[in-house]
Amino acid sequence: MRADANTRTVDLSAIRDNVRAMRRQVPAQTLLLAVVKADAYGHGAAQVSRAALQAGAAWLAVARAEEGAQLRDAGINAPILVLGALTEAEAPVIAENRLTATVCAPEHVRALQQAASRAGAPVSCHLKLDTGMGRIGVRTPAEARAVLDAAADCGSAVRLTGAYTHFADADGDDLSFTREQLRRFRALTEPLPQGLLLHCANSAAIHRLMPEAAFGMVRMGISLYGCPPVDPGCTLRPAMTWTAPVTQVKTIAPGDTVSYGRTFTADAPTRVATVACGYGDGYHRAASGRAMAMVHGRRVSVIGRICMDQLMLDVTEVPDVRAGDAATLLGRDGDACITADELAGWAGTISYEILLAATERVHRVWIDP
Ligand SMILES: *Cc1c(COP(=O)(O)O)cnc(C)c1O
């Protein structure tokens, strides 16, 4: 395989297959929401949204109103939930772009009312319940009631159409706190009006807590991209492959060192392939001395410190590596593969951050085989 540039390739058929695989894990009447915040975890928000909707997702979610407006500008018409608590500046963006806001205080509702009257159209919102994440949301029935009352005061300008919560530890070893959050969710939603769209499950809960955490909708995040945080119990395919070109290949002698700080010393004649990728591309420097990559379908070690623009591989065991060949940093190369979880382990972070790490100068292409 050859590579011209440092590139992330996003396979949209993997996104669609992953939606369909999760569809089968969730009760038939439960809607699927595709979480496409942060540019779809680095995969391209508009492209992933279209693929997910084609494969059966009914809703999309973003973190900020501006992300939702960008999807509307891209011609996407599906309902879009903004997951972050509403800020004042976001209210008009929500109204003008027919987004669904997240509210957890009467002031949020009043800001939406103002924006709705300016836009001349009603605004929808979902109530966020904090059942144990400790981030955003109302925590008591009285606080929930205050938000409901504020919405009722707005007449038809603000429509409260759903309520949801978020799990703090659905991917942890012990699900007892998640089950406690489910109990609190049931208790807090029980007095709410009938007919609200209720949802709580993230990827981990989709794989581990169906059907009890299904309710009206589930929110597919990291698993949509093929990087499930727990054993998914179904086949999911990573959608992203990250490749960069080998720029030089040379043989160094025993005692020679590689890269800054001279942390790698060859103990035998060693073939070294230099690759045009470094922490300036978002490849974590913290993975120095631990990471692996793939060349010609074989796993090889990243040696010495990762530089800003380059890294070095030990390709002694791989015949015929030449400048212009592709090094694969993430994804699949023939029979070999490196998952985001694996790279995250080397870098001391989580798969989510790996998927999002690539910087502007890494090209991105979408394939749809
Ligand atoms: C990011 C996010 C999700 C998706 O979580 P995953 O672990 O990626 O599935 C779901 N709900 C909320 C509120 C989120 O912020």
CSV table of C-alpha atoms and ligand atoms in Angstrom, one decimal, residues 33 35 37 41 61 63 83-84 128 135 164-167 171 200-204 206 219-225 229 352, ligand 1:
chain,number,residue,atom,x,y,z
A,33,LEU,CA,-29.9,8.7,18.1
A,35,VAL,CA,-24.2,11.3,18.6
A,37,LYS,CA,-20.7,16.0,18.5
A,41,TYR,CA,-15.8,12.1,17.0
A,61,ALA,CA,-27.1,14.9,18.8
A,63,ALA,CA,-22.8,19.2,22.0
A,83,LEU,CA,-26.6,17.9,24.6
A,84,GLY,CA,-24.9,20.8,26.4
A,128,LYS,CA,-31.9,16.9,31.6
A,135,ARG,CA,-22.6,17.4,35.5
A,164,TYR,CA,-33.1,12.3,29.6
A,165,THR,CA,-30.2,11.4,31.8
A,166,HIS,CA,-26.6,10.3,31.3
A,167,PHE,CA,-24.7,7.4,33.0
A,171,ASP,CA,-18.7,1.0,31.0
A,200,CYS,CA,-30.7,7.4,29.0
A,201,ALA,CA,-28.5,4.8,27.3
A,202,ASN,CA,-25.1,5.6,25.9
A,203,SER,CA,-23.1,3.1,23.9
A,204,ALA,CA,-22.1,1.0,26.9
A,206,ILE,CA,-26.9,-0.2,24.7
A,219,ARG,CA,-27.8,7.4,22.1
A,220,MET,CA,-25.1,5.8,20.1
A,221,GLY,CA,-21.7,7.4,20.5
A,222,ILE,CA,-18.4,5.8,20.5
A,223,SER,CA,-19.8,2.4,19.3
A,224,LEU,CA,-21.2,4.0,16.2
A,225,TYR,CA,-17.6,4.6,15.2
A,229,PRO,CA,-16.1,0.8,25.3
A,352,TYR,CA,-12.5,9.0,22.4
B,1,LIG,C1,-21.2,12.0,24.4
B,1,LIG,C2,-22.5,11.6,24.9
B,1,LIG,C3,-23.1,10.4,24.6
B,1,LIG,C4,-22.4,9.3,23.8
B,1,LIG,O1,-21.6,8.6,24.7
B,1,LIG,P1,-20.8,7.3,24.2
B,1,LIG,O2,-20.1,6.8,25.4
B,1,LIG,O3,-19.8,7.8,23.1
B,1,LIG,O4,-21.8,6.3,23.6
B,1,LIG,C5,-24.4,10.1,25.0
B,1,LIG,N1,-25.1,11.1,25.8
B,1,LIG,C6,-24.5,12.2,26.2
B,1,LIG,C7,-25.3,13.2,27.0
B,1,LIG,C8,-23.2,12.5,25.8
B,1,LIG,O5,-22.7,13.7,26.2
